[in-house]
């Protein structure tokens, strides 16, 4: 073939360019040096409901009143005046233009990523090319992955048997609350509790009954806590721990007494117990003193020591941790 036969005329090249741009699965807009729309492809027609006859020759910002003083308007001006190109990512500019998947439903805009590109014609007049991508599917996938990650994180922090937070969540939450208490100089209390003679319960009623017993107790403990910030977690086996932000020891003792009542109201039979005919609890409580710097492991150890003192003294009671002889409730 002769080279001249393969050469395309300017009209043919222009026609091919327009056809290609109209077939492209993205919005293409060209704004002239005066800020008026020079080109508006079919994707823009389909997604905006504005035909090219309605918009060509008119100021781009006049077509969209909510673009006034927007980041997109600034980006277009920077391209036309200074030759600066930019990208308006969806993460910061979700839906700058009123574009929709179907014009029959204009309640939700398309999620958009917009490239703003400075271009010049043969006479070096500066134009602005806008390329608008629909990133809605990518955004939905990202949201689904984030939700899945949150669900996995939630599972990792939950005790499988009782459905309340586990030891891992307890440790992290306690450290967070210790730091917060230090910043705000506020009190913080910790209660450790143990189901009295639970081994005998399992031996007498069976492990399935034991699991159900722990579930009932965990739900009762959770229900007894009134504030969203209070956290009850399974510490291990039949032991539970409770974190009480903004709570002094006196308040923690009142909460512990309320917990005793809740468990008593369950009236779970325990014929193998030497303490009572029903399930009972032993508790230990400690607190973070004002302006005291202490680790979560030390607080838990203190509460655990007080708990063991309660068990040593006959169970079904509360002991407040003290460096001096223990104070019993």
mmCIF file of C-alpha atoms in Angstrom:
data_model
loop_
_atom_site.group_PDB
_atom_site.id
_atom_site.type_symbol
_atom_site.label_atom_id
_atom_site.label_comp_id
_atom_site.label_asym_id
_atom_site.label_seq_id
_atom_site.Cartn_x
_atom_site.Cartn_y
_atom_site.Cartn_z
ATOM 1 C CA UNK A 1 0.000 0.000 0.000
ATOM 2 C CA UNK A 2 1.252 3.476 -0.864
ATOM 3 C CA UNK A 3 2.082 5.510 2.261
ATOM 4 C CA UNK A 4 -0.052 8.362 1.007
ATOM 5 C CA UNK A 5 -3.059 6.025 0.744
ATOM 6 C CA UNK A 6 -2.675 5.111 4.430
ATOM 7 C CA UNK A 7 -2.492 8.703 5.592
ATOM 8 C CA UNK A 8 -5.669 9.948 7.269
ATOM 9 C CA UNK A 9 -7.220 13.311 6.511
ATOM 10 C CA UNK A 10 -7.661 15.830 9.279
ATOM 11 C CA UNK A 11 -11.426 15.389 9.063
ATOM 12 C CA UNK A 12 -11.110 11.600 9.294
ATOM 13 C CA UNK A 13 -8.708 11.882 12.231
ATOM 14 C CA UNK A 14 -11.066 14.271 14.012
ATOM 15 C CA UNK A 15 -14.013 11.969 13.364
ATOM 16 C CA UNK A 16 -12.072 8.964 14.683
ATOM 17 C CA UNK A 17 -11.022 10.921 17.758
ATOM 18 C CA UNK A 18 -14.578 12.002 18.558
ATOM 19 C CA UNK A 19 -15.923 8.503 17.934
ATOM 20 C CA UNK A 20 -13.295 6.950 20.202
ATOM 21 C CA UNK A 21 -13.936 9.479 22.939
ATOM 22 C CA UNK A 22 -17.683 8.906 22.747
ATOM 23 C CA UNK A 23 -17.173 5.145 23.007
ATOM 24 C CA UNK A 24 -14.875 5.419 26.031
ATOM 25 C CA UNK A 25 -16.429 4.250 29.360
ATOM 26 C CA UNK A 26 -15.607 7.493 31.144
ATOM 27 C CA UNK A 27 -16.582 11.127 31.056
ATOM 28 C CA UNK A 28 -14.538 13.436 28.840
ATOM 29 C CA UNK A 29 -14.965 17.198 28.976
ATOM 30 C CA UNK A 30 -12.821 19.908 27.390
ATOM 31 C CA UNK A 31 -13.031 23.446 28.739
ATOM 32 C CA UNK A 32 -11.699 26.323 26.616
ATOM 33 C CA UNK A 33 -9.547 29.242 27.861
ATOM 34 C CA UNK A 34 -12.681 31.185 28.834
ATOM 35 C CA UNK A 35 -13.883 28.326 31.006
ATOM 36 C CA UNK A 36 -16.597 27.343 28.527
ATOM 37 C CA UNK A 37 -17.394 23.775 27.555
ATOM 38 C CA UNK A 38 -15.851 22.916 24.181
ATOM 39 C CA UNK A 39 -16.405 19.156 24.209
ATOM 40 C CA UNK A 40 -18.853 16.929 26.097
ATOM 41 C CA UNK A 41 -18.882 13.213 25.314
ATOM 42 C CA UNK A 42 -21.782 10.777 25.292
ATOM 43 C CA UNK A 43 -20.890 9.296 28.670
ATOM 44 C CA UNK A 44 -21.448 12.736 30.189
ATOM 45 C CA UNK A 45 -24.753 13.025 28.378
ATOM 46 C CA UNK A 46 -25.893 9.647 29.712
ATOM 47 C CA UNK A 47 -24.797 10.301 33.299
ATOM 48 C CA UNK A 48 -25.766 13.982 33.643
ATOM 49 C CA UNK A 49 -28.906 14.147 31.532
ATOM 50 C CA UNK A 50 -27.477 17.232 29.763
ATOM 51 C CA UNK A 51 -27.080 16.998 26.003
ATOM 52 C CA UNK A 52 -24.018 18.485 24.337
ATOM 53 C CA UNK A 53 -26.275 21.081 22.665
ATOM 54 C CA UNK A 54 -27.317 22.286 26.131
ATOM 55 C CA UNK A 55 -23.801 22.709 27.474
ATOM 56 C CA UNK A 56 -21.321 23.423 24.668
ATOM 57 C CA UNK A 57 -20.373 27.083 24.637
ATOM 58 C CA UNK A 58 -21.534 27.639 28.197
ATOM 59 C CA UNK A 59 -19.382 28.102 31.283
ATOM 60 C CA UNK A 60 -18.637 24.799 32.939
ATOM 61 C CA UNK A 61 -19.237 26.119 36.443
ATOM 62 C CA UNK A 62 -22.578 27.642 35.377
ATOM 63 C CA UNK A 63 -23.887 24.141 34.649
ATOM 64 C CA UNK A 64 -23.205 23.029 38.199
ATOM 65 C CA UNK A 65 -24.025 25.650 40.790
ATOM 66 C CA UNK A 66 -22.570 23.648 43.687
ATOM 67 C CA UNK A 67 -19.087 23.849 42.125
ATOM 68 C CA UNK A 68 -18.675 27.451 43.249
ATOM 69 C CA UNK A 69 -15.489 27.762 45.340
ATOM 70 C CA UNK A 70 -15.004 24.011 45.129
ATOM 71 C CA UNK A 71 -11.732 22.111 44.759
ATOM 72 C CA UNK A 72 -12.739 21.127 41.212
ATOM 73 C CA UNK A 73 -13.283 24.758 40.200
ATOM 74 C CA UNK A 74 -9.859 25.645 41.634
ATOM 75 C CA UNK A 75 -8.265 22.750 39.765
ATOM 76 C CA UNK A 76 -9.796 23.884 36.453
ATOM 77 C CA UNK A 77 -8.591 27.459 37.035
ATOM 78 C CA UNK A 78 -5.086 26.212 37.879
ATOM 79 C CA UNK A 79 -4.999 24.207 34.649
ATOM 80 C CA UNK A 80 -6.197 27.118 32.489
ATOM 81 C CA UNK A 81 -4.100 29.853 34.124
ATOM 82 C CA UNK A 82 -0.950 28.061 35.180
ATOM 83 C CA UNK A 83 -0.861 24.834 33.181
ATOM 84 C CA UNK A 84 -1.107 22.731 36.356
ATOM 85 C CA UNK A 85 -2.654 19.276 36.192
ATOM 86 C CA UNK A 86 -4.151 17.505 39.203
ATOM 87 C CA UNK A 87 -6.131 14.516 40.382
ATOM 88 C CA UNK A 88 -9.227 14.739 42.540
ATOM 89 C CA UNK A 89 -9.217 11.355 44.235
ATOM 90 C CA UNK A 90 -12.476 9.828 45.417
ATOM 91 C CA UNK A 91 -11.224 9.521 48.979
ATOM 92 C CA UNK A 92 -11.291 13.313 49.395
ATOM 93 C CA UNK A 93 -13.810 14.337 46.719
ATOM 94 C CA UNK A 94 -16.421 11.605 46.507
ATOM 95 C CA UNK A 95 -18.953 13.005 44.056
ATOM 96 C CA UNK A 96 -18.106 16.544 42.864
ATOM 97 C CA UNK A 97 -20.424 16.381 39.828
ATOM 98 C CA UNK A 98 -24.132 15.472 39.804
ATOM 99 C CA UNK A 99 -23.673 12.302 37.733
ATOM 100 C CA UNK A 100 -25.840 9.214 38.168
ATOM 101 C CA UNK A 101 -25.856 5.582 37.081
ATOM 102 C CA UNK A 102 -29.399 5.988 35.770
ATOM 103 C CA UNK A 103 -31.301 9.224 35.356
ATOM 104 C CA UNK A 104 -34.426 7.545 36.730
ATOM 105 C CA UNK A 105 -32.711 7.489 40.141
ATOM 106 C CA UNK A 106 -30.902 10.699 41.055
ATOM 107 C CA UNK A 107 -30.756 10.099 44.803
ATOM 108 C CA UNK A 108 -27.198 8.750 44.801
ATOM 109 C CA UNK A 109 -24.346 10.223 42.794
ATOM 110 C CA UNK A 110 -21.661 8.191 41.066
ATOM 111 C CA UNK A 111 -18.448 7.976 43.074
ATOM 112 C CA UNK A 112 -15.893 9.856 40.974
ATOM 113 C CA UNK A 113 -12.178 10.179 40.408
ATOM 114 C CA UNK A 114 -11.422 13.224 38.231
ATOM 115 C CA UNK A 115 -8.205 13.971 36.376
ATOM 116 C CA UNK A 116 -7.766 17.629 35.499
ATOM 117 C CA UNK A 117 -5.199 17.980 32.700
ATOM 118 C CA UNK A 118 -3.829 21.170 31.131
ATOM 119 C CA UNK A 119 -3.539 20.917 27.307
ATOM 120 C CA UNK A 120 -2.693 23.356 24.492
ATOM 121 C CA UNK A 121 -3.833 23.723 20.895
ATOM 122 C CA UNK A 122 -1.550 24.521 17.976
ATOM 123 C CA UNK A 123 -1.594 28.232 18.781
ATOM 124 C CA UNK A 124 -0.614 27.468 22.404
ATOM 125 C CA UNK A 125 -3.977 28.444 23.814
ATOM 126 C CA UNK A 126 -4.510 26.593 27.045
ATOM 127 C CA UNK A 127 -7.471 24.257 27.458
ATOM 128 C CA UNK A 128 -8.490 21.970 30.296
ATOM 129 C CA UNK A 129 -9.260 18.294 29.813
ATOM 130 C CA UNK A 130 -11.420 16.598 32.449
ATOM 131 C CA UNK A 131 -11.479 12.803 32.592
ATOM 132 C CA UNK A 132 -14.158 11.523 34.988
ATOM 133 C CA UNK A 133 -13.951 7.892 36.081
ATOM 134 C CA UNK A 134 -16.768 6.004 37.775
ATOM 135 C CA UNK A 135 -15.080 4.341 40.747
ATOM 136 C CA UNK A 136 -18.296 3.255 42.480
ATOM 137 C CA UNK A 137 -17.562 -0.468 42.102
ATOM 138 C CA UNK A 138 -14.039 -0.052 43.460
ATOM 139 C CA UNK A 139 -15.410 1.961 46.392
ATOM 140 C CA UNK A 140 -18.014 -0.701 47.172
ATOM 141 C CA UNK A 141 -15.323 -3.391 47.079
ATOM 142 C CA UNK A 142 -13.139 -1.332 49.405
ATOM 143 C CA UNK A 143 -16.051 -0.800 51.783
ATOM 144 C CA UNK A 144 -16.846 -4.524 51.725
ATOM 145 C CA UNK A 145 -13.218 -5.391 52.470
ATOM 146 C CA UNK A 146 -13.126 -2.851 55.299
ATOM 147 C CA UNK A 147 -16.345 -4.263 56.756
ATOM 148 C CA UNK A 148 -14.948 -7.776 56.471
ATOM 149 C CA UNK A 149 -11.756 -6.682 58.216
ATOM 150 C CA UNK A 150 -13.811 -5.111 61.009
ATOM 151 C CA UNK A 151 -15.834 -8.302 61.371
ATOM 152 C CA UNK A 152 -12.669 -10.393 61.555
ATOM 153 C CA UNK A 153 -11.246 -7.975 64.101
ATOM 154 C CA UNK A 154 -14.454 -8.248 66.112
ATOM 155 C CA UNK A 155 -14.275 -12.047 66.003
ATOM 156 C CA UNK A 156 -10.647 -11.939 67.126
ATOM 157 C CA UNK A 157 -11.694 -9.862 70.145
ATOM 158 C CA UNK A 158 -14.687 -11.977 71.176
ATOM 159 C CA UNK A 159 -14.830 -15.058 73.357
ATOM 160 C CA UNK A 160 -16.404 -17.829 71.301
ATOM 161 C CA UNK A 161 -18.346 -19.391 74.175
ATOM 162 C CA UNK A 162 -19.826 -16.377 75.938
ATOM 163 C CA UNK A 163 -19.916 -13.793 73.147
ATOM 164 C CA UNK A 164 -18.303 -11.122 75.332
ATOM 165 C CA UNK A 165 -14.814 -9.602 74.833
ATOM 166 C CA UNK A 166 -11.876 -11.916 75.395
ATOM 167 C CA UNK A 167 -8.545 -11.504 77.210
ATOM 168 C CA UNK A 168 -6.917 -9.871 74.186
ATOM 169 C CA UNK A 169 -9.572 -7.169 74.008
ATOM 170 C CA UNK A 170 -9.432 -6.730 77.782
ATOM 171 C CA UNK A 171 -5.674 -6.062 77.758
ATOM 172 C CA UNK A 172 -5.903 -3.506 74.930
ATOM 173 C CA UNK A 173 -8.922 -1.733 76.406
ATOM 174 C CA UNK A 174 -7.339 -1.551 79.841
ATOM 175 C CA UNK A 175 -4.173 0.045 78.467
ATOM 176 C CA UNK A 176 -6.247 2.585 76.511
ATOM 177 C CA UNK A 177 -8.250 3.486 79.606
ATOM 178 C CA UNK A 178 -5.121 3.776 81.772
ATOM 179 C CA UNK A 179 -3.689 6.288 79.302
ATOM 180 C CA UNK A 180 -6.972 8.193 79.187
ATOM 181 C CA UNK A 181 -7.211 8.245 82.980
ATOM 182 C CA UNK A 182 -3.662 9.602 83.193
ATOM 183 C CA UNK A 183 -4.446 12.390 80.731
ATOM 184 C CA UNK A 184 -7.679 13.425 82.431
ATOM 185 C CA UNK A 185 -6.587 12.591 85.997
ATOM 186 C CA UNK A 186 -9.725 10.473 86.409
ATOM 187 C CA UNK A 187 -10.282 7.305 88.479
ATOM 188 C CA UNK A 188 -10.310 3.808 87.044
ATOM 189 C CA UNK A 189 -11.338 0.586 88.762
ATOM 190 C CA UNK A 190 -10.930 -3.091 87.902
ATOM 191 C CA UNK A 191 -12.963 -6.010 89.238
ATOM 192 C CA UNK A 192 -11.813 -9.604 88.929
ATOM 193 C CA UNK A 193 -14.383 -12.284 89.685
ATOM 194 C CA UNK A 194 -14.498 -16.055 89.764
ATOM 195 C CA UNK A 195 -17.399 -18.524 89.780
ATOM 196 C CA UNK A 196 -17.155 -20.313 93.105
ATOM 197 C CA UNK A 197 -16.298 -24.037 92.944
ATOM 198 C CA UNK A 198 -16.993 -24.242 89.227
ATOM 199 C CA UNK A 199 -15.012 -27.478 88.849
ATOM 200 C CA UNK A 200 -17.456 -29.162 91.200
ATOM 201 C CA UNK A 201 -20.323 -27.706 89.139
ATOM 202 C CA UNK A 202 -18.887 -29.232 85.957
ATOM 203 C CA UNK A 203 -18.274 -32.571 87.667
ATOM 204 C CA UNK A 204 -21.826 -32.659 89.005
ATOM 205 C CA UNK A 205 -23.828 -31.317 86.046
ATOM 206 C CA UNK A 206 -21.540 -31.941 83.071
ATOM 207 C CA UNK A 207 -19.510 -29.644 80.838
ATOM 208 C CA UNK A 208 -22.429 -28.726 78.598
ATOM 209 C CA UNK A 209 -24.321 -27.412 81.607
ATOM 210 C CA UNK A 210 -21.122 -25.662 82.693
ATOM 211 C CA UNK A 211 -20.857 -23.880 79.354
ATOM 212 C CA UNK A 212 -24.496 -22.776 79.596
ATOM 213 C CA UNK A 213 -23.866 -21.558 83.132
ATOM 214 C CA UNK A 214 -20.938 -19.391 81.988
ATOM 215 C CA UNK A 215 -23.064 -17.971 79.173
ATOM 216 C CA UNK A 216 -25.841 -17.003 81.592
ATOM 217 C CA UNK A 217 -23.374 -15.425 83.999
ATOM 218 C CA UNK A 218 -21.598 -13.433 81.271
ATOM 219 C CA UNK A 219 -24.909 -12.106 79.945
ATOM 220 C CA UNK A 220 -26.019 -11.157 83.454
ATOM 221 C CA UNK A 221 -22.748 -9.327 84.135
ATOM 222 C CA UNK A 222 -23.019 -7.429 80.876
ATOM 223 C CA UNK A 223 -26.644 -6.501 81.579
ATOM 224 C CA UNK A 224 -25.736 -5.226 85.041
ATOM 225 C CA UNK A 225 -23.258 -2.660 83.682
ATOM 226 C CA UNK A 226 -25.071 0.571 82.922
ATOM 227 C CA UNK A 227 -22.519 2.584 80.939
ATOM 228 C CA UNK A 228 -21.238 1.879 77.399
ATOM 229 C CA UNK A 229 -17.649 2.477 78.541
ATOM 230 C CA UNK A 230 -17.816 -0.295 81.150
ATOM 231 C CA UNK A 231 -16.363 -3.521 79.796
ATOM 232 C CA UNK A 232 -16.768 -7.099 81.007
ATOM 233 C CA UNK A 233 -14.482 -9.734 79.501
ATOM 234 C CA UNK A 234 -13.807 -13.402 79.966
ATOM 235 C CA UNK A 235 -10.388 -13.591 81.567
ATOM 236 C CA UNK A 236 -10.078 -17.348 81.265
ATOM 237 C CA UNK A 237 -11.969 -20.424 82.380
ATOM 238 C CA UNK A 238 -14.569 -19.301 84.931
ATOM 239 C CA UNK A 239 -12.817 -15.970 85.617
ATOM 240 C CA UNK A 240 -14.091 -12.623 84.375
ATOM 241 C CA UNK A 241 -12.669 -9.102 84.535
ATOM 242 C CA UNK A 242 -14.530 -5.785 84.485
ATOM 243 C CA UNK A 243 -13.033 -2.407 83.544
ATOM 244 C CA UNK A 244 -14.806 0.612 85.043
ATOM 245 C CA UNK A 245 -13.550 3.944 83.640
ATOM 246 C CA UNK A 246 -14.207 7.120 85.641
ATOM 247 C CA UNK A 247 -15.087 4.994 88.666
ATOM 248 C CA UNK A 248 -13.459 5.314 92.105
ATOM 249 C CA UNK A 249 -13.201 2.313 94.441
ATOM 250 C CA UNK A 250 -16.339 3.310 96.343
ATOM 251 C CA UNK A 251 -18.315 3.273 93.085
ATOM 252 C CA UNK A 252 -16.743 -0.033 92.057
ATOM 253 C CA UNK A 253 -17.863 -1.604 95.344
ATOM 254 C CA UNK A 254 -21.460 -0.519 94.681
ATOM 255 C CA UNK A 255 -21.294 -2.002 91.188
ATOM 256 C CA UNK A 256 -19.879 -5.252 92.626
ATOM 257 C CA UNK A 257 -22.765 -5.469 95.080
ATOM 258 C CA UNK A 258 -25.160 -5.043 92.178
ATOM 259 C CA UNK A 259 -23.380 -7.866 90.346
ATOM 260 C CA UNK A 260 -23.865 -10.142 93.359
ATOM 261 C CA UNK A 261 -27.613 -9.416 93.189
ATOM 262 C CA UNK A 262 -27.802 -10.131 89.462
ATOM 263 C CA UNK A 263 -26.099 -13.507 89.832
ATOM 264 C CA UNK A 264 -28.223 -14.332 92.863
ATOM 265 C CA UNK A 265 -31.360 -13.572 90.851
ATOM 266 C CA UNK A 266 -30.301 -16.127 88.248
ATOM 267 C CA UNK A 267 -30.739 -18.793 90.966
ATOM 268 C CA UNK A 268 -28.577 -21.330 89.158
ATOM 269 C CA UNK A 269 -28.577 -24.487 91.316
ATOM 270 C CA UNK A 270 -25.193 -25.690 92.586
ATOM 271 C CA UNK A 271 -25.780 -28.685 94.840
ATOM 272 C CA UNK A 272 -22.064 -29.532 94.873
ATOM 273 C CA UNK A 273 -21.078 -26.166 96.366
ATOM 274 C CA UNK A 274 -19.983 -25.851 99.966
ATOM 275 C CA UNK A 275 -20.825 -22.135 99.861
ATOM 276 C CA UNK A 276 -24.466 -22.068 98.772
ATOM 277 C CA UNK A 277 -27.136 -24.113 97.054
ATOM 278 C CA UNK A 278 -26.804 -21.716 94.117
ATOM 279 C CA UNK A 279 -24.002 -20.329 91.963
ATOM 280 C CA UNK A 280 -22.034 -17.591 93.747
ATOM 281 C CA UNK A 281 -19.090 -15.335 92.900
ATOM 282 C CA UNK A 282 -15.894 -14.255 94.610
ATOM 283 C CA UNK A 283 -14.536 -10.821 93.671
ATOM 284 C CA UNK A 284 -11.473 -8.654 94.007
ATOM 285 C CA UNK A 285 -11.341 -4.973 93.192
ATOM 286 C CA UNK A 286 -8.551 -2.461 92.773
ATOM 287 C CA UNK A 287 -8.308 1.056 91.469
ATOM 288 C CA UNK A 288 -5.995 3.500 89.773
ATOM 289 C CA UNK A 289 -5.181 6.283 92.192
ATOM 290 C CA UNK A 290 -4.980 9.909 91.064
ATOM 291 C CA UNK A 291 -1.829 10.702 89.056
ATOM 292 C CA UNK A 292 -0.512 7.170 89.589
ATOM 293 C CA UNK A 293 1.381 5.591 86.704
ATOM 294 C CA UNK A 294 0.793 1.855 86.612
ATOM 295 C CA UNK A 295 0.545 -0.858 83.957
ATOM 296 C CA UNK A 296 -2.527 -2.878 83.094
ATOM 297 C CA UNK A 297 -0.815 -6.113 84.147
ATOM 298 C CA UNK A 298 -0.161 -4.706 87.612
ATOM 299 C CA UNK A 299 -3.778 -3.589 88.011
ATOM 300 C CA UNK A 300 -5.018 -7.023 86.970
ATOM 301 C CA UNK A 301 -2.530 -8.650 89.345
ATOM 302 C CA UNK A 302 -3.768 -6.498 92.205
ATOM 303 C CA UNK A 303 -7.396 -7.366 91.483
ATOM 304 C CA UNK A 304 -6.443 -11.027 91.203
ATOM 305 C CA UNK A 305 -4.686 -10.928 94.582
ATOM 306 C CA UNK A 306 -7.803 -9.424 96.145
ATOM 307 C CA UNK A 307 -9.904 -12.112 94.437
ATOM 308 C CA UNK A 308 -7.749 -14.879 95.902
ATOM 309 C CA UNK A 309 -8.130 -13.307 99.325
ATOM 310 C CA UNK A 310 -11.925 -13.475 98.899
ATOM 311 C CA UNK A 311 -11.676 -17.170 98.030
ATOM 312 C CA UNK A 312 -9.330 -17.779 100.971
ATOM 313 C CA UNK A 313 -11.777 -16.060 103.329
ATOM 314 C CA UNK A 314 -14.696 -18.314 102.381
ATOM 315 C CA UNK A 315 -15.815 -17.161 98.897
ATOM 316 C CA UNK A 316 -19.038 -15.346 97.906
ATOM 317 C CA UNK A 317 -17.540 -11.997 98.921
ATOM 318 C CA UNK A 318 -15.599 -8.944 97.708
ATOM 319 C CA UNK A 319 -12.116 -7.892 98.792
ATOM 320 C CA UNK A 320 -10.558 -4.502 98.027
ATOM 321 C CA UNK A 321 -6.860 -4.686 97.206
ATOM 322 C CA UNK A 322 -4.569 -3.000 99.656
ATOM 323 C CA UNK A 323 -0.851 -3.125 100.395
ATOM 324 C CA UNK A 324 -1.894 -3.381 104.051
ATOM 325 C CA UNK A 325 -4.184 -6.157 105.391
ATOM 326 C CA UNK A 326 -7.134 -6.640 103.068
ATOM 327 C CA UNK A 327 -10.375 -4.782 103.447
ATOM 328 C CA UNK A 328 -13.357 -7.122 103.040
ATOM 329 C CA UNK A 329 -16.827 -6.228 101.919
#
